[in-house]
Every structure is written in C-alpha cells, then in structure tokens.
Short mmCIF file of N, CA and C in Angstrom, two decimals:
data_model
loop_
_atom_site.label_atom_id
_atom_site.label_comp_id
_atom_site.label_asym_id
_atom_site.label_seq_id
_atom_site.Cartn_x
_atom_site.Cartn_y
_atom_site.Cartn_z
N UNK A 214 163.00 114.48 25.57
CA UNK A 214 163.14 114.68 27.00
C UNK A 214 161.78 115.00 27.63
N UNK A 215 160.96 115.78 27.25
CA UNK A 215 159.22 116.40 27.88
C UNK A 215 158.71 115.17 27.18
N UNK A 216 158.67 114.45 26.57
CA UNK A 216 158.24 113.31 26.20
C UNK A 216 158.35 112.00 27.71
N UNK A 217 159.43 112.10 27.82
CA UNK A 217 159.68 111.13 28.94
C UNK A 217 159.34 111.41 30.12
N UNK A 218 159.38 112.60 30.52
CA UNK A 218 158.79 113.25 31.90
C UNK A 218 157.52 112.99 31.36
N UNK A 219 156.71 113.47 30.59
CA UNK A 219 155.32 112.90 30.70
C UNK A 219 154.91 111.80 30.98
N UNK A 220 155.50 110.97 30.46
CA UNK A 220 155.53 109.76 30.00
C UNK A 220 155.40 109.01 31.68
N UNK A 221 156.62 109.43 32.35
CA UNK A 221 157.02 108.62 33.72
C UNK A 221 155.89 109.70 34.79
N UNK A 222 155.34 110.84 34.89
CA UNK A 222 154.81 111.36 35.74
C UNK A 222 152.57 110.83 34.93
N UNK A 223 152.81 110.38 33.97
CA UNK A 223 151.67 109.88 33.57
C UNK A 223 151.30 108.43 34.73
N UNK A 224 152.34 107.65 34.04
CA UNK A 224 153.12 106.31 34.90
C UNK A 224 152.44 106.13 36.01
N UNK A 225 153.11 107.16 36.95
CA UNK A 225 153.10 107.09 38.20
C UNK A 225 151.68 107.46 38.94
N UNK A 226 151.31 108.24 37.62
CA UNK A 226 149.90 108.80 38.51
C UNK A 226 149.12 107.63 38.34
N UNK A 227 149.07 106.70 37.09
CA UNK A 227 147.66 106.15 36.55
C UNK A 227 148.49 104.88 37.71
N UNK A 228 149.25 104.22 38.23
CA UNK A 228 149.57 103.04 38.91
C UNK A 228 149.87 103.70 40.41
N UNK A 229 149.52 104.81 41.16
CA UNK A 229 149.40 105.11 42.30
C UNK A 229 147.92 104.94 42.57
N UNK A 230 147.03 104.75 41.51
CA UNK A 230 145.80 105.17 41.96
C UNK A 230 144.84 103.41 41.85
N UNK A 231 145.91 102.39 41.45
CA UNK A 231 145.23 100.93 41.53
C UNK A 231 145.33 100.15 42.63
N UNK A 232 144.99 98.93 42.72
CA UNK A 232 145.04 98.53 43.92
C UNK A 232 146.72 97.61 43.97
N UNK A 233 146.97 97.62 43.16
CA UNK A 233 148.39 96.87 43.21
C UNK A 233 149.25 98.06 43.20
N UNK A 234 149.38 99.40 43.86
CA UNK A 234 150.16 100.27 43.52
C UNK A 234 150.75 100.64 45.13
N UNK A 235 152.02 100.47 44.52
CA UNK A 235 152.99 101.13 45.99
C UNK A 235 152.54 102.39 46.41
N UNK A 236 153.32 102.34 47.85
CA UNK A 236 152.52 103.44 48.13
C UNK A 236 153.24 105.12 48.01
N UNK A 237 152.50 106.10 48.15
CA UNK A 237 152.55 107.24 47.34
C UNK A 237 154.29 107.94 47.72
N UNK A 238 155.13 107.33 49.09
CA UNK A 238 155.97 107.80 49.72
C UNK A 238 157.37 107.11 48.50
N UNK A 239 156.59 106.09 47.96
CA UNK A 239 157.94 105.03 47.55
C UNK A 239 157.78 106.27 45.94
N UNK A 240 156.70 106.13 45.54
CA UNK A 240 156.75 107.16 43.76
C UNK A 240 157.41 108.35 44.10
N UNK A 241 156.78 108.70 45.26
CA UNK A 241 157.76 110.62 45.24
C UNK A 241 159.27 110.50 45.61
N UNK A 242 159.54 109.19 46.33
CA UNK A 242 160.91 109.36 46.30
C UNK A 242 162.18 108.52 45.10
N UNK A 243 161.27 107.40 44.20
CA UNK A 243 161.56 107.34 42.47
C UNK A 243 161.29 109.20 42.01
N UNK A 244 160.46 109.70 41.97
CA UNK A 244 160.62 111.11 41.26
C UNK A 244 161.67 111.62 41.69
N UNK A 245 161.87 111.88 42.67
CA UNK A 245 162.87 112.96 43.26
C UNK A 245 164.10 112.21 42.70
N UNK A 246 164.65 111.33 42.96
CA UNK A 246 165.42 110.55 42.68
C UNK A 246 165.84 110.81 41.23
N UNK A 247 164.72 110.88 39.91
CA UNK A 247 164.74 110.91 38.85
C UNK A 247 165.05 112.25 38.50
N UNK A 248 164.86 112.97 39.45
CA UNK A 248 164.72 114.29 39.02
C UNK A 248 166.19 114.87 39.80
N UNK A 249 166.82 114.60 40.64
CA UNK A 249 168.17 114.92 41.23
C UNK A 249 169.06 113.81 40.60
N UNK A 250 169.10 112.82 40.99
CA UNK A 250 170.27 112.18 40.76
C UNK A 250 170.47 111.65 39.54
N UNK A 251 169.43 111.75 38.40
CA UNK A 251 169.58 110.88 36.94
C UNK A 251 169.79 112.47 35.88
N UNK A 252 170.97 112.16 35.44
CA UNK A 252 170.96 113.37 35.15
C UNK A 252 171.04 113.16 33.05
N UNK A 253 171.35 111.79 32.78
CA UNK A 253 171.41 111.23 32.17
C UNK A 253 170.04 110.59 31.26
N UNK A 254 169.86 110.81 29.90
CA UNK A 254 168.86 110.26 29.19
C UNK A 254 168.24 108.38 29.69
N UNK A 255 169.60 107.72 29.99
CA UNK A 255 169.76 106.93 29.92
C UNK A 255 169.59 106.26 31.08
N UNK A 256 169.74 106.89 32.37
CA UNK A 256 169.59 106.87 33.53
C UNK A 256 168.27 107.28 33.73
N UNK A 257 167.24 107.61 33.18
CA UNK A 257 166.45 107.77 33.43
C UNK A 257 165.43 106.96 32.39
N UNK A 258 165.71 106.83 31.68
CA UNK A 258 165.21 105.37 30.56
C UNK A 258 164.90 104.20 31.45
N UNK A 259 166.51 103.61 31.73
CA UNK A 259 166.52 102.70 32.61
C UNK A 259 165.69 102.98 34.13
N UNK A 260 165.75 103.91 35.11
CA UNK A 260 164.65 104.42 36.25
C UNK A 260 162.88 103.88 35.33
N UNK A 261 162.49 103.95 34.36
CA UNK A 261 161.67 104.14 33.90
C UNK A 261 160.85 102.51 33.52
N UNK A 262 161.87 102.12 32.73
CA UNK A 262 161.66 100.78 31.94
C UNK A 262 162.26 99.86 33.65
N UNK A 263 162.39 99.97 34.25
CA UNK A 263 162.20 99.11 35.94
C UNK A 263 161.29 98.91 36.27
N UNK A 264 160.34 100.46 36.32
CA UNK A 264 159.10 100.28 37.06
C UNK A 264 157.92 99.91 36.28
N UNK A 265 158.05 99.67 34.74
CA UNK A 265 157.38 99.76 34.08
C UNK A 265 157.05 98.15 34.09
N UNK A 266 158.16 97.33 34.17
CA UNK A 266 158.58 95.84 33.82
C UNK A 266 157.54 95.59 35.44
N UNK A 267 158.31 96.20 36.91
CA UNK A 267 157.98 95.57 37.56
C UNK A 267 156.56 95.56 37.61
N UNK A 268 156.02 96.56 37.39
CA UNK A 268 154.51 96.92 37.49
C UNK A 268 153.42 95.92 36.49
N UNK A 269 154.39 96.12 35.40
CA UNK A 269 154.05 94.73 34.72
C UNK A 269 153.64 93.43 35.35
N UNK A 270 154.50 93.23 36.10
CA UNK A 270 154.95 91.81 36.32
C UNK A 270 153.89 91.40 37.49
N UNK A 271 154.02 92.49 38.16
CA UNK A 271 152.89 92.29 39.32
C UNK A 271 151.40 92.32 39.25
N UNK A 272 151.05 93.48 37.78
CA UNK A 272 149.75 92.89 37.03
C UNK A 272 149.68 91.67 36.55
N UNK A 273 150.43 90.99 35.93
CA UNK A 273 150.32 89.55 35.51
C UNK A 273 149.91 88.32 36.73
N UNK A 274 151.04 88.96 37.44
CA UNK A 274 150.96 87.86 38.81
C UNK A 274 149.81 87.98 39.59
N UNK A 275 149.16 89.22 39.71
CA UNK A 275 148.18 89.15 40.89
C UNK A 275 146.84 88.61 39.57
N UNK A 276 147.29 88.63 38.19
CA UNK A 276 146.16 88.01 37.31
C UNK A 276 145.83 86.94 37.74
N UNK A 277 147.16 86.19 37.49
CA UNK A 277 147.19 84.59 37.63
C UNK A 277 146.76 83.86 38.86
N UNK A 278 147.30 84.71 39.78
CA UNK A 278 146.76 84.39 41.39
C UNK A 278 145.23 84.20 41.20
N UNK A 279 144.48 85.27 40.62
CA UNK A 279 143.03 85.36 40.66
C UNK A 279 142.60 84.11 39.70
N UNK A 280 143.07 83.98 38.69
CA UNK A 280 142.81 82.73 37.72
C UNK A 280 142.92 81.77 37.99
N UNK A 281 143.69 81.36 39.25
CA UNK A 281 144.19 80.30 39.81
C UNK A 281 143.38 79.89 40.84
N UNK A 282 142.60 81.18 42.21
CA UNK A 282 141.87 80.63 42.81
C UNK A 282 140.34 80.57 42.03
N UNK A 283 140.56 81.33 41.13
CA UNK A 283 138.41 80.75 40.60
C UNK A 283 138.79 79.39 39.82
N UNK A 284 139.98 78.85 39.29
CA UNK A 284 140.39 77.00 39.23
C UNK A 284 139.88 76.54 40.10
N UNK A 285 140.95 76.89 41.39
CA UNK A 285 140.50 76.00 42.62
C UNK A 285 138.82 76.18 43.01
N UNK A 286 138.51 76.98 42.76
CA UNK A 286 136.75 76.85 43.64
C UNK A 286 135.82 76.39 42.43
N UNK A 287 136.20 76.36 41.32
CA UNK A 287 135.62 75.56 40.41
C UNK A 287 135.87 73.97 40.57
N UNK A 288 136.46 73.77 40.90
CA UNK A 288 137.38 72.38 41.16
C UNK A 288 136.24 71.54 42.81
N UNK A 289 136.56 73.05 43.53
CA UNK A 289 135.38 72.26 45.02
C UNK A 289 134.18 71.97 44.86
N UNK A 290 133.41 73.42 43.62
CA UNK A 290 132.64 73.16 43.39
C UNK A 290 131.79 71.84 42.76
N UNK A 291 133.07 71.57 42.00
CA UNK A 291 132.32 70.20 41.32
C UNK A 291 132.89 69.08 42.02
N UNK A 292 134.02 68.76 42.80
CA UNK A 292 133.79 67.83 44.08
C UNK A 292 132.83 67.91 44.92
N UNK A 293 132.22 68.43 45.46
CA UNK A 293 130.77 69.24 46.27
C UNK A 293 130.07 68.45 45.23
N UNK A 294 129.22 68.82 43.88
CA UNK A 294 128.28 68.79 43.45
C UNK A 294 128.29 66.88 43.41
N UNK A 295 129.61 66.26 43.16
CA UNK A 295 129.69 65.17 42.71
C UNK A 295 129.16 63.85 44.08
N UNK A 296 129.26 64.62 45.51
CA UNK A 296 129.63 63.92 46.63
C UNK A 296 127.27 64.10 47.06
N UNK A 297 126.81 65.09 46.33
CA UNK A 297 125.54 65.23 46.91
C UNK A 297 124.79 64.21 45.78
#
C-alpha cells in the first residue's frame, strides 16, 4: 500500500513538471479522487495503470509527431537542394 502511494505521488510529480503534462488542477483532483473515493487496492491500481498508459501514449505520440516533421523537412530539404 506505501509502496503505491509513492509510487503514484512520484508519478505525478515527475509528469507535472514536463512539457506534455496536464495541468496541475487535473493531478490534484486524480489525487483527491484517489485518496477519497478509491478505497480499494484495486481501484486504485486501476486509477494508476490509466495514467500511466495514457502518459505513455502521449510520450510516444508527441515522439512520432517530432520524427515525422524532421522526415518532412528532410524531404524539402533535399527537394530544395535538387531544384538549385
């Protein structure tokens, strides 16, 4: 149980403080939330492994976004270089 509260108040601090991180009103009210209404191991597992996935998901995506436009400007670049 102090395992998992660490665990999710670690979480929240190290992904409030990136640039892909919701903002600080949406985490305190997941805490509170976690902390009143989940009263359950399991309910709070699941609260946990959500934000963990989504946070995931949105590091991947804003990866690919970035990988995707240095494609594209590699791509102009050498249309550009090919047209001079």
């Amino acid at each position: 149980m102090k395992i998992i509260k660490i665990l999710v108040l670690v979480f929240f601090l190290g992904f409030t403080t990136h640039a892909f991180s919701k903002s600080n009103e949406y985490y305190q009210s997941i805490i509170t939330n976690l902390l009143t209404n989940c009263k359950s191991e399991q309910c709070k597992k699941e609260l946990f492994e959500y934000e963990v996935n989504t946070a995931f998901f949105n590091l991947i995506d804003a990866i690919l976004n970035q990988v995707q436009f240095e494609i594209s400007q590699k791509r102009k670049e050498k249309i550009w270089s090919k047209d001079l």
